[in-house]
Coordinates of C-alpha atoms in Angstrom, one line a residue:
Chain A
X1 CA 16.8 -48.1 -3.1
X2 CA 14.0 -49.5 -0.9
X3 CA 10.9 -47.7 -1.0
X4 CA 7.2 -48.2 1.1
X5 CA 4.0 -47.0 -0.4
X6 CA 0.4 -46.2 1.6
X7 CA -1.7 -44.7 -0.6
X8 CA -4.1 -43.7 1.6
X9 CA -3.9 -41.0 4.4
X10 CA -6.7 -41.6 6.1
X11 CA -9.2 -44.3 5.8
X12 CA -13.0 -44.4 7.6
X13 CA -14.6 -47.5 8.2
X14 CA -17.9 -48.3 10.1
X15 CA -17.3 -50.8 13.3
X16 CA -17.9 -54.3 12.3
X17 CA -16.9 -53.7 8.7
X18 CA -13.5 -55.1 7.2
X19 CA -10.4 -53.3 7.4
X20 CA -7.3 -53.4 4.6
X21 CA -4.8 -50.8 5.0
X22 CA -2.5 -51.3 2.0
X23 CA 1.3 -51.3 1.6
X24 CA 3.7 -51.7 -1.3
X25 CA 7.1 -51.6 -1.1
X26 CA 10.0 -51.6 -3.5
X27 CA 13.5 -53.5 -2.6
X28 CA 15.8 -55.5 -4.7
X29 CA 16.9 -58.0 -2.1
X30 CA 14.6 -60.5 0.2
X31 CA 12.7 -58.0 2.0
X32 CA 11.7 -58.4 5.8
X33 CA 8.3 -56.4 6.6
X34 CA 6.4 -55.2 9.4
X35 CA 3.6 -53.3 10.5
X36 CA 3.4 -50.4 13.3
X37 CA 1.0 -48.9 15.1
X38 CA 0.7 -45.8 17.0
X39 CA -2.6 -45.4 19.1
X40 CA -3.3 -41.5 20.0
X41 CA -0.9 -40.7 22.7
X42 CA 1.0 -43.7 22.5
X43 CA 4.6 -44.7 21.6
X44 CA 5.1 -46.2 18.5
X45 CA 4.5 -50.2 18.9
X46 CA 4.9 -53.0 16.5
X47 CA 1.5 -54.9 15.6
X48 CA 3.2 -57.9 12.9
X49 CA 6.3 -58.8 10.9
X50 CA 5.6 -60.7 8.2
X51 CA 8.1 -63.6 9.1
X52 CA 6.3 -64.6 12.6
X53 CA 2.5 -65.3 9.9
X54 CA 0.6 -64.4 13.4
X55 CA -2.4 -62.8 13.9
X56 CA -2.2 -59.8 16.3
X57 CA -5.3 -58.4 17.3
X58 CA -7.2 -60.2 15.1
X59 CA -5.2 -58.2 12.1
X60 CA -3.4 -60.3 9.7
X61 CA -0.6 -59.7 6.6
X62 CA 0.3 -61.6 3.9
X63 CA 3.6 -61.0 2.2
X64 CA 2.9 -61.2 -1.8
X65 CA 6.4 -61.1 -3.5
X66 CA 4.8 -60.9 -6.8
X67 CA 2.7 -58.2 -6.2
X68 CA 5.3 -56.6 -3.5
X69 CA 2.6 -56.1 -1.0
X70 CA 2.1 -56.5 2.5
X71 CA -1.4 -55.1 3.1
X72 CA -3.0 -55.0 6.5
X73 CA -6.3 -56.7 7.1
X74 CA -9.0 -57.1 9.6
X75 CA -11.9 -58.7 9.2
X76 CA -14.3 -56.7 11.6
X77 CA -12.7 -53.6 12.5
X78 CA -13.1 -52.2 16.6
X79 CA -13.2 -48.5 17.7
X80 CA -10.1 -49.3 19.4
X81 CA -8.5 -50.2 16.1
X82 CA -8.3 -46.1 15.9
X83 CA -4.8 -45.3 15.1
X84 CA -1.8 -44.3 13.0
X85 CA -0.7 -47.2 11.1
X86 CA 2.7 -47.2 9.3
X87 CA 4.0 -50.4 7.1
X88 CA 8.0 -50.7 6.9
X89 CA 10.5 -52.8 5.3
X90 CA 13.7 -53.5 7.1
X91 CA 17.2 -53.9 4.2
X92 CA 19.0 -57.0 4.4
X93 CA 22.2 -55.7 5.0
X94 CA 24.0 -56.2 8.3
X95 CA 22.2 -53.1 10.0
X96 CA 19.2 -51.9 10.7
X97 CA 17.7 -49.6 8.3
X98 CA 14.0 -49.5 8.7
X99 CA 12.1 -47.6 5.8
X100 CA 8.5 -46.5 6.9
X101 CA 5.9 -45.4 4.4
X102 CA 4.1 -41.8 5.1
X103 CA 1.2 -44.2 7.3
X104 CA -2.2 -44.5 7.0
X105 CA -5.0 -43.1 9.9
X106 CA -7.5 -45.6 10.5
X107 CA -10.7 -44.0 11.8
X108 CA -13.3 -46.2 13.1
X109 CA -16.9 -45.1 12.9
X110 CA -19.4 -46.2 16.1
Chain B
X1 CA 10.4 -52.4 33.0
X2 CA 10.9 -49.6 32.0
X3 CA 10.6 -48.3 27.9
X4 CA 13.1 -46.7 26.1
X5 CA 13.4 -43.0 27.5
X6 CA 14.7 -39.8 25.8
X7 CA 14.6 -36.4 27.0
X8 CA 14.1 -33.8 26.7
X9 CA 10.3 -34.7 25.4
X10 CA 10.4 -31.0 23.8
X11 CA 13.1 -28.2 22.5
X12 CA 13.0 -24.9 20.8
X13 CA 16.0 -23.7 19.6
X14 CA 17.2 -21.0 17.0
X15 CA 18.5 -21.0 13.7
X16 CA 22.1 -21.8 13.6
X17 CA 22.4 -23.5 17.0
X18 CA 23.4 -27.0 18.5
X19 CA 21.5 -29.4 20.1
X20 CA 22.2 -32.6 21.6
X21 CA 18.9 -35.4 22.3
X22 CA 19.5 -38.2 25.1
X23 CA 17.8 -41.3 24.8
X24 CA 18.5 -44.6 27.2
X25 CA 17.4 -48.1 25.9
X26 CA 15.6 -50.7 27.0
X27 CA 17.8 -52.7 29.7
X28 CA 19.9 -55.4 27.6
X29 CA 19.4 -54.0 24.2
X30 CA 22.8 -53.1 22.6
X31 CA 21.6 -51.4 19.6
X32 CA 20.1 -47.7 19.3
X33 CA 18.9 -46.2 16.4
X34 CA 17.8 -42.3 15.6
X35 CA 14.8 -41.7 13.6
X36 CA 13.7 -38.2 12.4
X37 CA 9.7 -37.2 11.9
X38 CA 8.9 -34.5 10.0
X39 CA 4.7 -33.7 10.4
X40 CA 2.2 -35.9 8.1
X41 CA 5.5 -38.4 7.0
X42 CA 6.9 -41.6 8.3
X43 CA 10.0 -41.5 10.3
X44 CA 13.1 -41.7 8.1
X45 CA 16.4 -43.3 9.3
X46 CA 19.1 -41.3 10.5
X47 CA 21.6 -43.5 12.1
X48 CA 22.1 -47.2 13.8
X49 CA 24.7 -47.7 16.7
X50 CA 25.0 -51.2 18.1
X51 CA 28.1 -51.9 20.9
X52 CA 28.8 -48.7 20.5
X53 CA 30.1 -48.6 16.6
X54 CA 27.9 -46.9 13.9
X55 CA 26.6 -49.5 11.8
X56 CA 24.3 -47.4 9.6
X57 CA 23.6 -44.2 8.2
X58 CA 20.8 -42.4 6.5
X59 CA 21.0 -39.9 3.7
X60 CA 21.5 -36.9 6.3
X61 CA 24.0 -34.2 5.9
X62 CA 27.3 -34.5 8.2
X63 CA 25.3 -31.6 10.4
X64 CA 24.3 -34.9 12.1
X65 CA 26.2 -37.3 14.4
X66 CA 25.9 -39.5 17.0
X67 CA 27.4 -41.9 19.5
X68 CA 26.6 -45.1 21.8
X69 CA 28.1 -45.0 25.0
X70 CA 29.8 -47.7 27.1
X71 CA 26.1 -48.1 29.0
X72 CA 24.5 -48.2 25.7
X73 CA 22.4 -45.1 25.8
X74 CA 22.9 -42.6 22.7
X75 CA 23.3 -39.1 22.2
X76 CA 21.9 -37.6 19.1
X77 CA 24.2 -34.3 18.4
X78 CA 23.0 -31.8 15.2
X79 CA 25.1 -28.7 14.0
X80 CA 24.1 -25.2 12.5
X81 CA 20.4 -26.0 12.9
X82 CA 17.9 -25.1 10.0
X83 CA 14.2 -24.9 10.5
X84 CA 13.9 -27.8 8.3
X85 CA 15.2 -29.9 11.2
X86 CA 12.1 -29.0 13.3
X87 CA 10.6 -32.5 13.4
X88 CA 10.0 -35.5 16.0
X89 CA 13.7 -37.4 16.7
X90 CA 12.9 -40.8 17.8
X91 CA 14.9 -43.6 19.4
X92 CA 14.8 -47.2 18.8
X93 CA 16.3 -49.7 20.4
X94 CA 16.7 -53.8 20.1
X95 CA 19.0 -56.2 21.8
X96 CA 20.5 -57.1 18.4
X97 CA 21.6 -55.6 15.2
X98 CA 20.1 -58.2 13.3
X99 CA 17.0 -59.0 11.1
X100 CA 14.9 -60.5 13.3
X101 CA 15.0 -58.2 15.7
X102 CA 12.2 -55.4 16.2
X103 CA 12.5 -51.9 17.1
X104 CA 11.3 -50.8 20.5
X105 CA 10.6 -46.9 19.9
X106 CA 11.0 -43.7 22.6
X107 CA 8.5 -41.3 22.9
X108 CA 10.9 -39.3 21.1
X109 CA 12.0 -35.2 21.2
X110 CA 9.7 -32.8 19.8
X111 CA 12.1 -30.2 18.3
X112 CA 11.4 -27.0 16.8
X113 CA 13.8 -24.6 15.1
X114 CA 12.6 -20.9 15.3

């Protein structure tokens, strides 16, 4: 069974400080993950997949196999960085079965 | 260009009734897939449809069906409704059923079961 962890609900940080929103999933084939983001009001939007190794509004992830992570990280975090984030792992089968963890608020402090 | 659409945006219903969500994809994407919300969780799979065959299904009871139509827009159906099922339904489509292929999400149905 594939499984995604956030272990944080909500996380404050202070504009200008760094940001890492963490994610660890659980899957027994080759995993393919990505990051979403839901700004208030918004529809929810990808921000990264792992396989594209691009930096998307100045966030970046890392895919660690060994430690089955895919953390999210900014180095100085924006108000307009305020959102819902949600990590999720897509199966390797022939379909398209996304598994999202429960998401992480990221609240940035002026 | 226009988004993927669903309507209607909200529902109440009661116990024990049917209800039926629309959703239209984005223009050239051939796969659709449903997405339930329940408050303060992630959305959890329901079901995948790409040229109109399922492809996928999520651990939901058989209270739950769907189907893609020729145009490729999807109707999410659900049976003897419970007040468990009050949650977000979201759509998501993608002009493939592949991997590498993101999902482009709806605004998605608020439904509430009274």
């Amino acid at each position: 069974a594939q499984r995604v962890t956030q272990p944080e609900k909500l996380l404050s940080v202070f504009k200008g400080a760094p940001v890492e929103l963490k994610c660890n999933y659980s899957y027994s084939g080759s995993p393919e993950l990505f990051w979403y983001v839901q700004y208030s009001r918004q529809r929810l939007q990808l921000l990264l997949r792992h396989i594209s190794r691009e930096s998307i509004k100045g966030f970046t992830a890392d895919l660690n196999k060994g430690e089955t992570s895919f953390h999210l990280k900014k180095p100085f975090a924006q108000e307009e960085d305020s959102a819902m984030y949600y990590c999720a792992l897509k199966n390797s089968g022939g379909y398209q079965k996304v598994t999202f963890g429960t998401g992480t608020k990221l609240q940035v402090i002026p | 260009d226009a988004g993927v659409t669903q309507s209607p945006t909200h529902l109440i219903k009661t116990r024990g009734q049917q209800v039926t969500l629309r959703c239209s994809p984005i223009s050239g994407h051939k796969s659709v897939s449903w997405y339930q919300q329940v408050l303060g969780q992630g959305p959890q799979f329901i079901f995948q449809y790409y040229e109109k065959e399922e492809r996928g299904r999520g651990n939901f009871p058989d209270r739950f069906s769907a189907r893609q139509f020729p145009n490729y827009s999807s109707e999410l159906n659900v049976n003897a409704l419970l007040l468990g099922d009050s949650a977000l339904y979201l759509c998501a489509s993608s002009p493939y059923s592949s991997r590498n292929s993101p999902l482009h999400f709806g605004n998605g149905t608020r439904l509430t079961v009274t």
